[in-house]
mmCIF file of C-alpha atoms in Angstrom:
data_model
loop_
_atom_site.group_PDB
_atom_site.id
_atom_site.type_symbol
_atom_site.label_atom_id
_atom_site.label_comp_id
_atom_site.label_asym_id
_atom_site.label_seq_id
_atom_site.Cartn_x
_atom_site.Cartn_y
_atom_site.Cartn_z
ATOM 1 C CA GLU A 566 40.761 -66.251 20.951
ATOM 2 C CA GLY A 567 40.439 -69.301 22.256
ATOM 3 C CA MET A 568 43.878 -70.282 22.125
ATOM 4 C CA LYS A 569 44.890 -67.153 23.105
ATOM 5 C CA THR A 570 42.724 -67.637 26.490
ATOM 6 C CA ASP A 571 44.378 -71.066 26.977
ATOM 7 C CA TYR A 572 48.047 -69.925 26.663
ATOM 8 C CA LEU A 573 47.330 -66.869 29.346
ATOM 9 C CA MET A 574 45.838 -69.564 31.683
ATOM 10 C CA LYS A 575 48.533 -71.844 31.722
ATOM 11 C CA HIS A 576 50.987 -69.538 32.485
ATOM 12 C CA GLY A 577 49.301 -68.299 35.672
ATOM 13 C CA HIS A 578 46.494 -65.774 34.041
ATOM 14 C CA SER A 579 43.401 -67.604 35.211
ATOM 15 C CA ASP A 580 41.546 -64.594 35.677
ATOM 16 C CA PHE A 581 41.844 -63.658 31.667
ATOM 17 C CA SER A 582 39.002 -65.427 30.525
ATOM 18 C CA VAL A 583 36.674 -63.632 33.153
ATOM 19 C CA ARG A 584 38.093 -59.979 32.590
ATOM 20 C CA SER A 585 38.021 -60.684 28.733
ATOM 21 C CA SER A 586 34.358 -61.898 29.481
ATOM 22 C CA SER A 587 33.265 -58.885 31.344
ATOM 23 C CA VAL A 588 34.914 -56.256 28.882
ATOM 24 C CA ARG A 589 33.289 -58.043 25.510
ATOM 25 C CA ALA A 590 30.088 -57.593 27.554
ATOM 26 C CA LEU A 591 29.982 -54.127 28.311
ATOM 27 C CA ALA A 592 30.733 -53.561 24.890
ATOM 28 C CA VAL A 593 27.820 -55.143 23.614
ATOM 29 C CA ARG A 594 25.703 -54.012 26.025
ATOM 30 C CA CYS A 595 26.818 -50.659 25.484
ATOM 31 C CA GLY A 596 26.461 -50.892 21.551
ATOM 32 C CA CYS A 597 29.567 -50.563 20.702
ATOM 33 C CA ASP A 598 30.986 -50.124 16.961
ATOM 34 C CA THR A 599 32.800 -53.497 16.686
ATOM 35 C CA ARG A 600 34.667 -52.713 13.821
ATOM 36 C CA HIS A 601 36.511 -49.896 14.841
ATOM 37 C CA GLU A 602 37.025 -50.956 18.612
ATOM 38 C CA GLU A 603 38.804 -54.155 16.907
ATOM 39 C CA ALA A 604 40.996 -51.622 14.391
ATOM 40 C CA VAL A 605 42.131 -49.521 17.665
ATOM 41 C CA ILE A 606 42.948 -52.983 19.698
ATOM 42 C CA ARG A 607 44.942 -54.072 16.859
ATOM 43 C CA TYR A 608 46.848 -50.607 16.256
ATOM 44 C CA SER A 609 46.939 -50.301 20.103
ATOM 45 C CA ASP A 610 48.840 -53.516 20.510
ATOM 46 C CA ILE A 611 51.318 -52.751 17.418
ATOM 47 C CA ILE A 612 51.991 -49.159 18.295
ATOM 48 C CA CYS A 613 52.554 -50.769 22.338
ATOM 49 C CA ARG A 614 55.224 -53.853 20.427
ATOM 50 C CA GLU A 615 56.858 -51.296 18.444
ATOM 51 C CA PHE A 616 57.510 -48.882 20.873
ATOM 52 C CA VAL A 617 59.070 -51.550 23.136
ATOM 53 C CA SER A 618 61.124 -53.625 20.186
ATOM 54 C CA ALA A 619 62.605 -49.567 19.339
ATOM 55 C CA GLY A 620 63.492 -48.726 22.746
ATOM 56 C CA ILE A 621 60.927 -46.027 23.213
ATOM 57 C CA MET A 622 59.133 -47.777 26.115
ATOM 58 C CA GLN A 623 59.762 -50.705 28.665
ATOM 59 C CA ASP A 624 56.996 -53.589 28.257
ATOM 60 C CA SER A 625 54.912 -54.358 31.126
ATOM 61 C CA MET A 626 52.636 -57.368 30.073
ATOM 62 C CA ARG A 627 49.624 -56.021 32.816
ATOM 63 C CA LEU A 628 49.765 -52.610 31.384
ATOM 64 C CA ARG A 629 49.260 -53.766 27.998
ATOM 65 C CA GLU A 630 46.417 -56.043 28.897
ATOM 66 C CA LEU A 631 44.629 -53.149 30.495
ATOM 67 C CA LEU A 632 45.212 -50.955 27.498
ATOM 68 C CA LEU A 633 43.647 -53.592 25.178
ATOM 69 C CA TYR A 634 40.814 -53.753 27.594
ATOM 70 C CA ALA A 635 40.117 -49.772 27.107
ATOM 71 C CA ALA A 636 40.621 -50.392 23.458
ATOM 72 C CA ARG A 637 37.837 -52.254 23.299
ATOM 73 C CA LEU A 638 35.696 -49.917 25.840
ATOM 74 C CA HIS A 639 36.666 -46.406 24.645
ATOM 75 C CA ASP A 640 33.703 -45.379 23.192
ATOM 76 C CA ILE A 641 31.285 -47.131 25.503
ATOM 77 C CA GLY A 642 29.910 -43.659 26.454
ATOM 78 C CA ALA A 643 28.659 -42.959 22.763
ATOM 79 C CA PHE A 644 25.035 -43.860 23.048
ATOM 80 C CA ILE A 645 24.899 -41.531 25.786
ATOM 81 C CA SER A 646 26.522 -38.877 24.006
ATOM 82 C CA TYR A 647 29.112 -38.587 21.596
ATOM 83 C CA GLU A 648 30.102 -34.913 21.882
ATOM 84 C CA ARG A 649 31.537 -36.083 25.713
ATOM 85 C CA HIS A 650 31.469 -39.473 25.053
ATOM 86 C CA ASN A 651 35.190 -39.825 26.611
ATOM 87 C CA VAL A 652 33.669 -38.516 29.707
ATOM 88 C CA PHE A 653 30.649 -41.212 29.584
ATOM 89 C CA SER A 654 32.852 -43.946 29.076
ATOM 90 C CA TYR A 655 34.811 -43.109 31.900
ATOM 91 C CA THR A 656 31.891 -42.887 34.400
ATOM 92 C CA ILE A 657 30.444 -46.176 33.096
ATOM 93 C CA ILE A 658 33.839 -48.189 33.587
ATOM 94 C CA ARG A 659 34.268 -46.467 37.204
ATOM 95 C CA ASN A 660 31.152 -47.752 37.888
ATOM 96 C CA SER A 661 30.897 -50.972 36.527
ATOM 97 C CA TYR A 662 32.224 -53.228 38.542
ATOM 98 C CA LEU A 663 33.678 -55.189 35.882
ATOM 99 C CA ALA A 664 34.532 -59.132 37.420
ATOM 100 C CA GLY A 665 38.154 -59.734 37.524
ATOM 101 C CA PHE A 666 39.363 -56.352 38.262
ATOM 102 C CA ASP A 667 40.300 -54.639 41.212
ATOM 103 C CA ASN A 668 39.456 -50.497 42.028
ATOM 104 C CA SER A 669 43.156 -49.618 40.862
ATOM 105 C CA GLU A 670 42.750 -51.446 37.523
ATOM 106 C CA LEU A 671 39.368 -50.189 36.983
ATOM 107 C CA GLU A 672 40.684 -46.399 37.412
ATOM 108 C CA TRP A 673 43.698 -46.981 35.440
ATOM 109 C CA MET A 674 41.497 -48.328 32.070
ATOM 110 C CA ALA A 675 38.594 -45.470 32.437
ATOM 111 C CA LEU A 676 41.394 -42.892 32.902
ATOM 112 C CA LEU A 677 42.510 -43.883 29.548
ATOM 113 C CA THR A 678 39.620 -43.845 28.239
ATOM 114 C CA ARG A 679 39.001 -40.387 29.194
ATOM 115 C CA PHE A 680 41.536 -39.269 27.526
ATOM 116 C CA HIS A 681 41.874 -41.169 24.460
ATOM 117 C CA HIS A 682 39.360 -37.886 22.852
ATOM 118 C CA GLY A 683 39.702 -34.375 23.887
ATOM 119 C CA SER A 684 42.394 -32.718 25.802
ATOM 120 C CA PHE A 685 45.509 -34.631 26.928
ATOM 121 C CA PRO A 686 46.723 -34.631 30.478
ATOM 122 C CA ASN A 687 50.238 -33.466 31.861
ATOM 123 C CA ALA A 688 51.722 -34.947 34.840
ATOM 124 C CA GLY A 689 50.031 -32.653 37.259
ATOM 125 C CA SER A 690 46.601 -32.842 36.124
ATOM 126 C CA ARG A 691 43.847 -32.707 38.847
ATOM 127 C CA PHE A 692 42.935 -35.971 37.111
ATOM 128 C CA LEU A 693 45.496 -37.969 38.172
ATOM 129 C CA LEU A 694 46.149 -36.320 41.658
ATOM 130 C CA GLU A 695 45.333 -39.987 43.361
ATOM 131 C CA MET A 696 47.702 -41.856 40.963
ATOM 132 C CA ASP A 697 50.962 -43.417 42.587
ATOM 133 C CA LYS A 698 53.083 -40.514 41.081
ATOM 134 C CA ARG A 699 55.211 -43.512 40.252
ATOM 135 C CA SER A 700 52.898 -44.588 37.937
ATOM 136 C CA VAL A 701 51.766 -41.298 36.152
ATOM 137 C CA PRO A 702 54.490 -41.694 33.331
ATOM 138 C CA ASP A 703 53.352 -44.856 32.337
ATOM 139 C CA PHE A 704 49.841 -43.507 32.342
ATOM 140 C CA LEU A 705 50.439 -40.654 30.194
ATOM 141 C CA ARG A 706 52.678 -43.147 27.762
ATOM 142 C CA TYR A 707 49.852 -45.912 27.742
ATOM 143 C CA ALA A 708 47.499 -42.923 27.278
ATOM 144 C CA MET A 709 48.837 -41.410 24.351
ATOM 145 C CA ILE A 710 49.117 -44.632 22.475
ATOM 146 C CA LEU A 711 45.406 -45.317 22.657
ATOM 147 C CA LYS A 712 44.710 -41.731 21.547
ATOM 148 C CA ILE A 713 46.993 -42.344 18.575
ATOM 149 C CA ALA A 714 45.395 -45.550 17.964
ATOM 150 C CA ASP A 715 42.077 -44.279 17.982
ATOM 151 C CA ILE A 716 43.080 -41.237 15.577
ATOM 152 C CA LEU A 717 44.373 -43.789 13.055
ATOM 153 C CA ASP A 718 40.893 -45.191 12.904
ATOM 154 C CA ARG A 719 39.543 -41.607 12.404
ATOM 155 C CA GLY A 720 37.664 -42.984 9.308
ATOM 156 C CA ARG A 721 36.724 -46.018 11.121
ATOM 157 C CA ASP A 722 37.333 -48.246 7.971
ATOM 158 C CA GLY A 723 40.544 -50.066 8.996
ATOM 159 C CA ALA A 724 42.331 -48.347 6.332
ATOM 160 C CA VAL A 725 45.847 -48.455 8.225
ATOM 161 C CA ASP A 726 47.873 -51.724 6.913
ATOM 162 C CA GLU A 727 51.046 -51.526 8.704
ATOM 163 C CA ILE A 728 52.408 -49.407 11.731
ATOM 164 C CA ARG A 729 56.243 -49.254 12.271
ATOM 165 C CA ALA A 730 58.568 -47.413 14.404
ATOM 166 C CA GLU A 731 61.762 -45.916 15.212
ATOM 167 C CA LEU A 732 63.951 -43.753 17.356
ATOM 168 C CA LEU A 733 66.454 -42.281 15.906
ATOM 169 C CA ASN A 734 68.042 -38.770 17.953
ATOM 170 C CA GLY A 735 65.736 -38.185 20.456
ATOM 171 C CA THR A 736 62.719 -38.357 17.495
ATOM 172 C CA VAL A 737 60.104 -41.450 17.140
ATOM 173 C CA ASN A 738 59.396 -41.625 13.711
ATOM 174 C CA LEU A 739 56.170 -43.599 13.310
ATOM 175 C CA THR A 740 55.724 -44.927 9.657
ATOM 176 C CA ILE A 741 51.889 -45.396 8.541
ATOM 177 C CA THR A 742 51.433 -47.863 5.452
ATOM 178 C CA THR A 743 47.688 -47.398 4.344
ATOM 179 C CA TYR A 744 45.346 -47.906 1.378
ATOM 180 C CA SER A 745 43.328 -44.750 1.861
ATOM 181 C CA ASP A 746 43.403 -41.116 2.221
ATOM 182 C CA LEU A 747 44.631 -40.474 5.542
ATOM 183 C CA SER A 748 44.795 -36.355 5.404
ATOM 184 C CA MET A 749 42.333 -36.102 8.730
ATOM 185 C CA VAL A 750 44.334 -38.514 10.275
ATOM 186 C CA GLU A 751 47.568 -36.634 9.301
ATOM 187 C CA TRP A 752 46.195 -33.005 10.638
ATOM 188 C CA LYS A 753 45.144 -34.487 14.251
ATOM 189 C CA LEU A 754 48.227 -36.496 14.798
ATOM 190 C CA SER A 755 50.231 -33.247 13.736
ATOM 191 C CA SER A 756 47.677 -31.635 16.758
ATOM 192 C CA ILE A 757 49.028 -34.101 19.468
ATOM 193 C CA ALA A 758 52.738 -33.599 18.908
ATOM 194 C CA LYS A 759 53.373 -31.466 21.900
ATOM 195 C CA ASP A 760 51.211 -33.861 24.143
ATOM 196 C CA PHE A 761 53.301 -36.977 22.464
ATOM 197 C CA GLU A 762 56.608 -35.198 23.651
ATOM 198 C CA ASN A 763 55.064 -34.358 26.918
ATOM 199 C CA ALA A 764 54.117 -38.202 27.713
ATOM 200 C CA PHE A 765 57.507 -39.683 26.114
ATOM 201 C CA GLY A 766 60.012 -36.785 26.323
ATOM 202 C CA LEU A 767 60.692 -37.263 22.303
ATOM 203 C CA ARG A 768 59.895 -35.383 19.347
ATOM 204 C CA LEU A 769 56.953 -37.264 17.233
ATOM 205 C CA ASN A 770 57.410 -37.511 13.057
ATOM 206 C CA VAL A 771 55.093 -39.218 11.009
ATOM 207 C CA GLU A 772 55.157 -40.445 7.562
ATOM 208 C CA TYR A 773 52.554 -42.072 5.525
ATOM 209 C CA LEU A 774 53.152 -44.693 2.863
ATOM 210 C CA ARG A 775 50.297 -45.422 0.248
ATOM 211 C CA VAL A 776 49.470 -48.856 -1.238
#
């Protein structure tokens, strides 16, 4: 973490340590499951990089950074109520005044956490009406990545060892390597196939390799 912070600060990201520290502090105060949040952060980062490498989406260091912060905070509302924890996560982030973030960044992260669980929005969702229309497609893609990452750690055991993505004939082939049974993950990912297609304009096919 220290080396990453030094690198970013040397390359013009002087607010990185402030942003990272404020996000971590909020996660601790809300009693987040550290093991789960670290798994979701790791999976989000891998999926994002794989999608960029495969030509599925364009890279944005700024949006990827916000995605990873949202991944750390996605479950902070669970201490209030797990049933609607995504809604409470949104409310907490939106009203947190996290140091180092401007208002639009807080809204972006809050909305990412809002849709990691439960129903997924389309481009015309009432929740996205205040967002710049040019930003909505990017938002839906990053929100879907967080949703997939959270599903991959459904067992909260960090069982996914490797994630690979390939784009072929309008289909994103996602290969998940695991040392555990992912039956529930398989079912859940199949249930969001239509949402994935709406977000990326591509079909989703997932294969599982057990090691």
